[in-house]
Amino acid sequence: MIIVMKPQAPESSVRQIVRIIEENGLEAHLSTGKQVTIIGVVGDKNKLTNKNLELMNDVDRIVPVTETYKQASRKFHPEDSIVKVGSHIIGPGTLTIMAGPCAVETEEQLLSIAHAVKKAGAQFVRGGAYKPRTSPYSFQGLEEDGLRYMAKAKEETGLNTICEVISADAINAAVKYVDMLQVGARNMQNFQLLREVGQSGKPVLLKRGLSATIDEWLNAAEYIIAEGNPNVVLCERGIRTFETATRNTLDLSAVPVIKSKSHLPIIVDPSHATGVRSYVGPLAKAAVACGADGLMIEVHNDPEHALSDGAQSLTFDQFDQLMAEMKDYIQLAGRKL
Ligand code: PEP
Ligand code: MN
């Protein structure tokens, strides 16, 4: 449940209620807005039934939260969240572009791509060092060497870095080298992994599972936040449908739906959503137009010879052109790169 305080309720009243909540073995989460303070309560609310909180000083009302996720809910935190990665801000007013290869293949490959996407205006270089491939015989990633190249790319370009993690070992290595961890679609309901990224102290990009509902996705985010890590960004990357013309079906409606249900930022990945390079641009623009906080786009120096996802990767020139074409959309959406 949430306890909505009256406008301008003094801090002493808020503190008193927080004390009662905590004394009864529950957690209190404060959201201090411009007008009102909201106290979110996590735990067995039956323990508070005879406390008559609604009658206490400066309490406006008590609202039950029926969703199983609480801290990811907009009811708990009515204002849009901002997720900081170093000095970069993901959230309202900004548009974050994460671009780079599907997989880190060599140091030269990653550095050349990092320089190219930086020049085009991206703020993050992405690249997988641990690849969750459908076939065990496909390229699985360079692991710690790949992470080292990511750190080098950051050093040379100043870009923020993001890398997918698929195990506790990968997390332990990645936290030493990259700025943000990615949980991929295939691991969205790997609850142990979610807990571990929650404990990592790093901001997390949580991709939507291949067949996950929005509620399942927000519950996955809750696992991370419940470990004390509120820095979660969601990523819509297409879902499984009957349609085979594209690799997945991009569910752009997820953007406004997430915005209404949650305060977490959401970005869109049109590359994995479509699997086809020529469809990436139109959907990138549509994502910006419908309120996404950013984009993740695969870019490769030589897509024809990429070790994974070449068909959906943009060339440097194509990415440059898309970034130029998106300028007006970004401005119209009231955002800044
Ligand atoms: C990726 O971003 O490299 C990736 C594997 O994406 P997804 O988890 O969305 O399939
Ligand atoms: Mn990929």
Tab-separated table of N, CA and C in Angstrom, residues 2-100:
chain	number	residue	atom	x	y	z
A	2	ILE	N	0.260	2.368	-0.345
A	2	ILE	CA	0.987	3.631	-0.239
A	2	ILE	C	0.212	4.582	0.670
A	3	ILE	N	0.966	5.391	1.375
A	3	ILE	CA	0.354	6.391	2.247
A	3	ILE	C	0.640	7.752	1.612
A	4	VAL	N	-0.415	8.422	1.209
A	4	VAL	CA	-0.247	9.727	0.571
A	4	VAL	C	-0.411	10.788	1.655
A	5	MET	N	0.616	11.594	1.848
A	5	MET	CA	0.565	12.646	2.869
A	5	MET	C	-0.164	13.872	2.299
A	6	LYS	N	-0.669	14.697	3.212
A	6	LYS	CA	-1.303	15.941	2.755
A	6	LYS	C	-0.228	16.866	2.168
A	7	PRO	N	-0.628	17.764	1.249
A	7	PRO	CA	0.368	18.697	0.707
A	7	PRO	C	1.060	19.444	1.846
A	8	GLN	N	2.360	19.610	1.680
A	8	GLN	CA	3.170	20.330	2.673
A	8	GLN	C	3.155	19.691	4.080
A	9	ALA	N	2.914	18.402	4.158
A	9	ALA	CA	2.994	17.731	5.469
A	9	ALA	C	4.408	17.897	6.025
A	10	PRO	N	4.545	18.245	7.306
A	10	PRO	CA	5.893	18.442	7.840
A	10	PRO	C	6.664	17.129	7.930
A	11	GLU	N	7.977	17.276	7.905
A	11	GLU	CA	8.860	16.101	7.931
A	11	GLU	C	8.633	15.262	9.183
A	12	SER	N	8.283	15.953	10.287
A	12	SER	CA	8.113	15.212	11.547
A	12	SER	C	6.960	14.204	11.428
A	13	SER	N	5.881	14.573	10.733
A	13	SER	CA	4.761	13.639	10.562
A	13	SER	C	5.187	12.452	9.700
A	14	VAL	N	5.960	12.761	8.646
A	14	VAL	CA	6.431	11.690	7.757
A	14	VAL	C	7.318	10.735	8.553
A	15	ARG	N	8.203	11.311	9.348
A	15	ARG	CA	9.134	10.479	10.142
A	15	ARG	C	8.381	9.570	11.104
A	16	GLN	N	7.339	10.118	11.701
A	16	GLN	CA	6.577	9.341	12.683
A	16	GLN	C	5.942	8.109	12.016
A	17	ILE	N	5.416	8.319	10.827
A	17	ILE	CA	4.776	7.192	10.134
A	17	ILE	C	5.818	6.169	9.699
A	18	VAL	N	6.942	6.660	9.204
A	18	VAL	CA	8.022	5.741	8.802
A	18	VAL	C	8.438	4.899	10.011
A	19	ARG	N	8.507	5.527	11.177
A	19	ARG	CA	8.919	4.799	12.386
A	19	ARG	C	7.926	3.665	12.689
A	20	ILE	N	6.652	3.973	12.598
A	20	ILE	CA	5.640	2.934	12.893
A	20	ILE	C	5.765	1.773	11.899
A	21	ILE	N	5.960	2.134	10.649
A	21	ILE	CA	6.079	1.087	9.610
A	21	ILE	C	7.275	0.188	9.934
A	22	GLU	N	8.400	0.831	10.245
A	22	GLU	CA	9.620	0.052	10.471
A	22	GLU	C	9.554	-0.743	11.771
A	23	GLU	N	8.930	-0.161	12.780
A	23	GLU	CA	8.807	-0.884	14.065
A	23	GLU	C	7.987	-2.165	13.913
A	24	ASN	N	7.134	-2.178	12.890
A	24	ASN	CA	6.298	-3.364	12.673
A	24	ASN	C	6.905	-4.323	11.643
A	25	GLY	N	8.172	-4.097	11.364
A	25	GLY	CA	8.906	-5.036	10.509
A	25	GLY	C	8.647	-4.874	9.020
A	26	LEU	N	8.147	-3.711	8.606
A	26	LEU	CA	7.941	-3.471	7.181
A	26	LEU	C	8.946	-2.428	6.700
A	27	GLU	N	9.027	-2.300	5.358
A	27	GLU	CA	9.943	-1.302	4.796
A	27	GLU	C	9.157	-0.088	4.317
A	28	ALA	N	9.725	1.092	4.549
A	28	ALA	CA	9.091	2.327	4.058
A	28	ALA	C	9.970	2.919	2.958
A	29	HIS	N	9.340	3.279	1.836
A	29	HIS	CA	10.074	3.910	0.731
A	29	HIS	C	9.464	5.269	0.452
A	30	LEU	N	10.277	6.301	0.639
A	30	LEU	CA	9.758	7.660	0.480
A	30	LEU	C	9.893	8.154	-0.945
A	31	SER	N	8.852	8.805	-1.421
A	31	SER	CA	8.957	9.506	-2.691
A	31	SER	C	8.514	10.938	-2.418
A	32	THR	N	9.490	11.853	-2.454
A	32	THR	CA	9.177	13.230	-2.098
A	32	THR	C	9.002	14.045	-3.366
A	33	GLY	N	7.751	14.369	-3.669
A	33	GLY	CA	7.470	15.158	-4.866
A	33	GLY	C	7.443	16.634	-4.543
A	34	LYS	N	7.128	17.438	-5.566
A	34	LYS	CA	7.100	18.885	-5.351
A	34	LYS	C	5.985	19.250	-4.373
A	35	GLN	N	4.847	18.569	-4.494
A	35	GLN	CA	3.693	18.894	-3.654
A	35	GLN	C	3.533	17.942	-2.467
A	36	VAL	N	3.533	16.650	-2.798
A	36	VAL	CA	3.217	15.691	-1.733
A	36	VAL	C	4.308	14.631	-1.575
A	37	THR	N	4.351	14.121	-0.360
A	37	THR	CA	5.234	12.994	-0.077
A	37	THR	C	4.383	11.736	-0.054
A	38	ILE	N	4.947	10.697	-0.671
A	38	ILE	CA	4.258	9.403	-0.673
A	38	ILE	C	5.150	8.400	0.042
A	39	ILE	N	4.534	7.621	0.934
A	39	ILE	CA	5.310	6.587	1.625
A	39	ILE	C	4.827	5.234	1.116
A	40	GLY	N	5.704	4.526	0.442
A	40	GLY	CA	5.363	3.192	-0.051
A	40	GLY	C	5.715	2.170	1.024
A	41	VAL	N	4.815	1.224	1.231
A	41	VAL	CA	5.056	0.228	2.279
A	41	VAL	C	5.250	-1.137	1.626
A	42	VAL	N	6.362	-1.795	1.945
A	42	VAL	CA	6.612	-3.134	1.423
A	42	VAL	C	6.639	-4.110	2.591
A	43	GLY	N	5.892	-5.175	2.477
A	43	GLY	CA	5.837	-6.187	3.542
A	43	GLY	C	4.397	-6.558	3.823
A	44	ASP	N	4.204	-7.312	4.880
A	44	ASP	CA	2.862	-7.792	5.213
A	44	ASP	C	2.052	-6.666	5.851
A	45	LYS	N	1.149	-6.083	5.035
A	45	LYS	CA	0.429	-4.891	5.515
A	45	LYS	C	-0.570	-5.221	6.625
A	46	ASN	N	-0.879	-6.521	6.809
A	46	ASN	CA	-1.787	-6.907	7.905
A	46	ASN	C	-1.227	-6.496	9.266
A	47	LYS	N	0.100	-6.388	9.315
A	47	LYS	CA	0.729	-6.000	10.582
A	47	LYS	C	0.381	-4.566	10.977
A	48	LEU	N	-0.199	-3.827	10.028
A	48	LEU	CA	-0.522	-2.415	10.322
A	48	LEU	C	-2.020	-2.191	10.492
A	49	THR	N	-2.819	-3.289	10.469
A	49	THR	CA	-4.278	-3.090	10.428
A	49	THR	C	-4.825	-2.310	11.613
A	50	ASN	N	-4.280	-2.533	12.802
A	50	ASN	CA	-4.873	-1.819	13.949
A	50	ASN	C	-4.134	-0.524	14.293
A	51	LYS	N	-3.351	-0.040	13.365
A	51	LYS	CA	-2.566	1.168	13.663
A	51	LYS	C	-3.296	2.454	13.261
A	52	ASN	N	-4.379	2.328	12.555
A	52	ASN	CA	-5.182	3.495	12.153
A	52	ASN	C	-4.347	4.608	11.506
A	53	LEU	N	-3.489	4.216	10.618
A	53	LEU	CA	-2.600	5.213	9.998
A	53	LEU	C	-3.385	6.312	9.288
A	54	GLU	N	-4.566	5.940	8.758
A	54	GLU	CA	-5.331	6.946	7.999
A	54	GLU	C	-5.820	8.083	8.894
A	55	LEU	N	-5.812	7.836	10.204
A	55	LEU	CA	-6.287	8.893	11.118
A	55	LEU	C	-5.150	9.768	11.632
A	56	MET	N	-3.948	9.420	11.251
A	56	MET	CA	-2.815	10.169	11.809
A	56	MET	C	-2.660	11.543	11.165
A	57	ASN	N	-1.973	12.398	11.900
A	57	ASN	CA	-1.716	13.762	11.438
A	57	ASN	C	-1.131	13.777	10.044
A	58	ASP	N	-1.676	14.630	9.210
A	58	ASP	CA	-1.114	14.914	7.893
A	58	ASP	C	-1.200	13.767	6.888
A	59	VAL	N	-1.940	12.698	7.230
A	59	VAL	CA	-2.157	11.643	6.236
A	59	VAL	C	-3.387	12.012	5.419
A	60	ASP	N	-3.235	12.022	4.101
A	60	ASP	CA	-4.367	12.344	3.244
A	60	ASP	C	-5.195	11.089	2.973
A	61	ARG	N	-4.510	10.029	2.475
A	61	ARG	CA	-5.260	8.788	2.203
A	61	ARG	C	-4.304	7.608	2.080
A	62	ILE	N	-4.910	6.428	2.150
A	62	ILE	CA	-4.133	5.197	1.999
A	62	ILE	C	-4.658	4.457	0.778
A	63	VAL	N	-3.744	4.094	-0.114
A	63	VAL	CA	-4.167	3.458	-1.368
A	63	VAL	C	-3.546	2.065	-1.432
A	64	PRO	N	-4.348	1.026	-1.628
A	64	PRO	CA	-3.751	-0.307	-1.753
A	64	PRO	C	-3.031	-0.447	-3.095
A	65	VAL	N	-1.933	-1.170	-3.123
A	65	VAL	CA	-1.248	-1.452	-4.393
A	65	VAL	C	-1.497	-2.918	-4.687
A	66	THR	N	-2.310	-3.167	-5.690
A	66	THR	CA	-2.721	-4.556	-5.940
A	66	THR	C	-1.695	-5.317	-6.785
A	67	GLU	N	-0.850	-4.586	-7.519
A	67	GLU	CA	0.161	-5.263	-8.337
A	67	GLU	C	1.157	-5.978	-7.425
A	68	THR	N	1.745	-7.066	-7.938
A	68	THR	CA	2.725	-7.787	-7.109
A	68	THR	C	4.066	-7.053	-7.090
A	69	TYR	N	4.311	-6.201	-8.089
A	69	TYR	CA	5.511	-5.359	-8.013
A	69	TYR	C	5.103	-4.068	-7.319
A	70	LYS	N	5.967	-3.559	-6.492
A	70	LYS	CA	5.632	-2.359	-5.703
A	70	LYS	C	6.577	-1.207	-6.058
A	71	GLN	N	7.869	-1.451	-5.835
A	71	GLN	CA	8.835	-0.366	-6.016
A	71	GLN	C	9.001	0.026	-7.481
A	72	ALA	N	8.631	-0.881	-8.380
A	72	ALA	CA	8.693	-0.540	-9.808
A	72	ALA	C	7.428	0.193	-10.248
A	73	SER	N	6.439	0.251	-9.363
A	73	SER	CA	5.145	0.832	-9.741
A	73	SER	C	5.155	2.357	-9.674
A	74	ARG	N	4.433	2.959	-10.591
A	74	ARG	CA	4.327	4.420	-10.564
A	74	ARG	C	3.553	4.897	-9.336
A	75	LYS	N	2.734	4.016	-8.767
A	75	LYS	CA	2.014	4.426	-7.557
A	75	LYS	C	3.002	4.737	-6.432
A	76	PHE	N	4.065	3.950	-6.363
A	76	PHE	CA	5.075	4.159	-5.320
A	76	PHE	C	5.898	5.408	-5.573
A	77	HIS	N	6.053	5.768	-6.831
A	77	HIS	CA	6.998	6.820	-7.222
A	77	HIS	C	6.381	7.539	-8.417
A	78	PRO	N	5.480	8.491	-8.144
A	78	PRO	CA	4.704	9.092	-9.246
A	78	PRO	C	5.538	9.820	-10.296
A	79	GLU	N	6.717	10.312	-9.911
A	79	GLU	CA	7.510	11.040	-10.909
A	79	GLU	C	8.414	10.088	-11.681
A	80	ASP	N	8.713	10.443	-12.937
A	80	ASP	CA	9.623	9.617	-13.735
A	80	ASP	C	10.965	9.479	-13.034
A	81	SER	N	11.497	8.286	-13.026
A	81	SER	CA	12.831	8.099	-12.441
A	81	SER	C	13.907	8.522	-13.420
A	82	ILE	N	15.007	8.928	-12.834
A	82	ILE	CA	16.202	9.238	-13.615
A	82	ILE	C	17.241	8.193	-13.228
A	83	VAL	N	17.871	7.599	-14.217
A	83	VAL	CA	18.949	6.661	-13.896
A	83	VAL	C	20.250	7.301	-14.361
A	84	LYS	N	21.167	7.457	-13.408
A	84	LYS	CA	22.450	8.091	-13.736
A	84	LYS	C	23.505	7.029	-14.009
A	85	VAL	N	24.210	7.231	-15.109
A	85	VAL	CA	25.344	6.354	-15.401
A	85	VAL	C	26.532	7.306	-15.519
A	86	GLY	N	27.382	7.321	-14.507
A	86	GLY	CA	28.409	8.364	-14.428
A	86	GLY	C	27.700	9.694	-14.384
A	87	SER	N	28.052	10.593	-15.316
A	87	SER	CA	27.370	11.885	-15.312
A	87	SER	C	26.217	11.902	-16.327
A	88	HIS	N	26.023	10.788	-17.025
A	88	HIS	CA	24.962	10.727	-18.035
A	88	HIS	C	23.615	10.418	-17.375
A	89	ILE	N	22.576	11.095	-17.885
A	89	ILE	CA	21.243	10.911	-17.315
A	89	ILE	C	20.337	10.193	-18.307
A	90	ILE	N	19.747	9.070	-17.863
A	90	ILE	CA	18.742	8.379	-18.668
A	90	ILE	C	17.393	8.691	-18.038
A	91	GLY	N	16.482	9.250	-18.838
A	91	GLY	CA	15.168	9.580	-18.286
A	91	GLY	C	14.586	10.789	-18.967
A	92	PRO	N	13.613	11.437	-18.309
A	92	PRO	CA	12.858	12.508	-18.958
A	92	PRO	C	13.749	13.632	-19.490
A	93	GLY	N	13.405	14.091	-20.682
A	93	GLY	CA	14.140	15.226	-21.265
A	93	GLY	C	15.361	14.821	-22.072
A	94	THR	N	15.841	13.597	-21.859
A	94	THR	CA	17.048	13.181	-22.579
A	94	THR	C	16.713	12.036	-23.528
A	95	LEU	N	17.587	11.814	-24.482
A	95	LEU	CA	17.454	10.623	-25.326
A	95	LEU	C	18.817	9.936	-25.349
A	96	THR	N	18.830	8.703	-24.902
A	96	THR	CA	20.096	7.976	-24.770
A	96	THR	C	20.259	7.019	-25.942
A	97	ILE	N	21.388	7.124	-26.607
A	97	ILE	CA	21.646	6.214	-27.729
A	97	ILE	C	22.791	5.272	-27.343
A	98	MET	N	22.467	3.982	-27.342
A	98	MET	CA	23.473	2.942	-27.099
A	98	MET	C	23.688	2.238	-28.429
A	99	ALA	N	24.898	2.243	-28.918
A	99	ALA	CA	25.132	1.641	-30.234
A	99	ALA	C	26.439	0.875	-30.226
A	100	GLY	N	26.495	-0.146	-31.077
A	100	GLY	CA	27.717	-0.933	-31.152
A	100	GLY	C	27.422	-2.306	-31.688
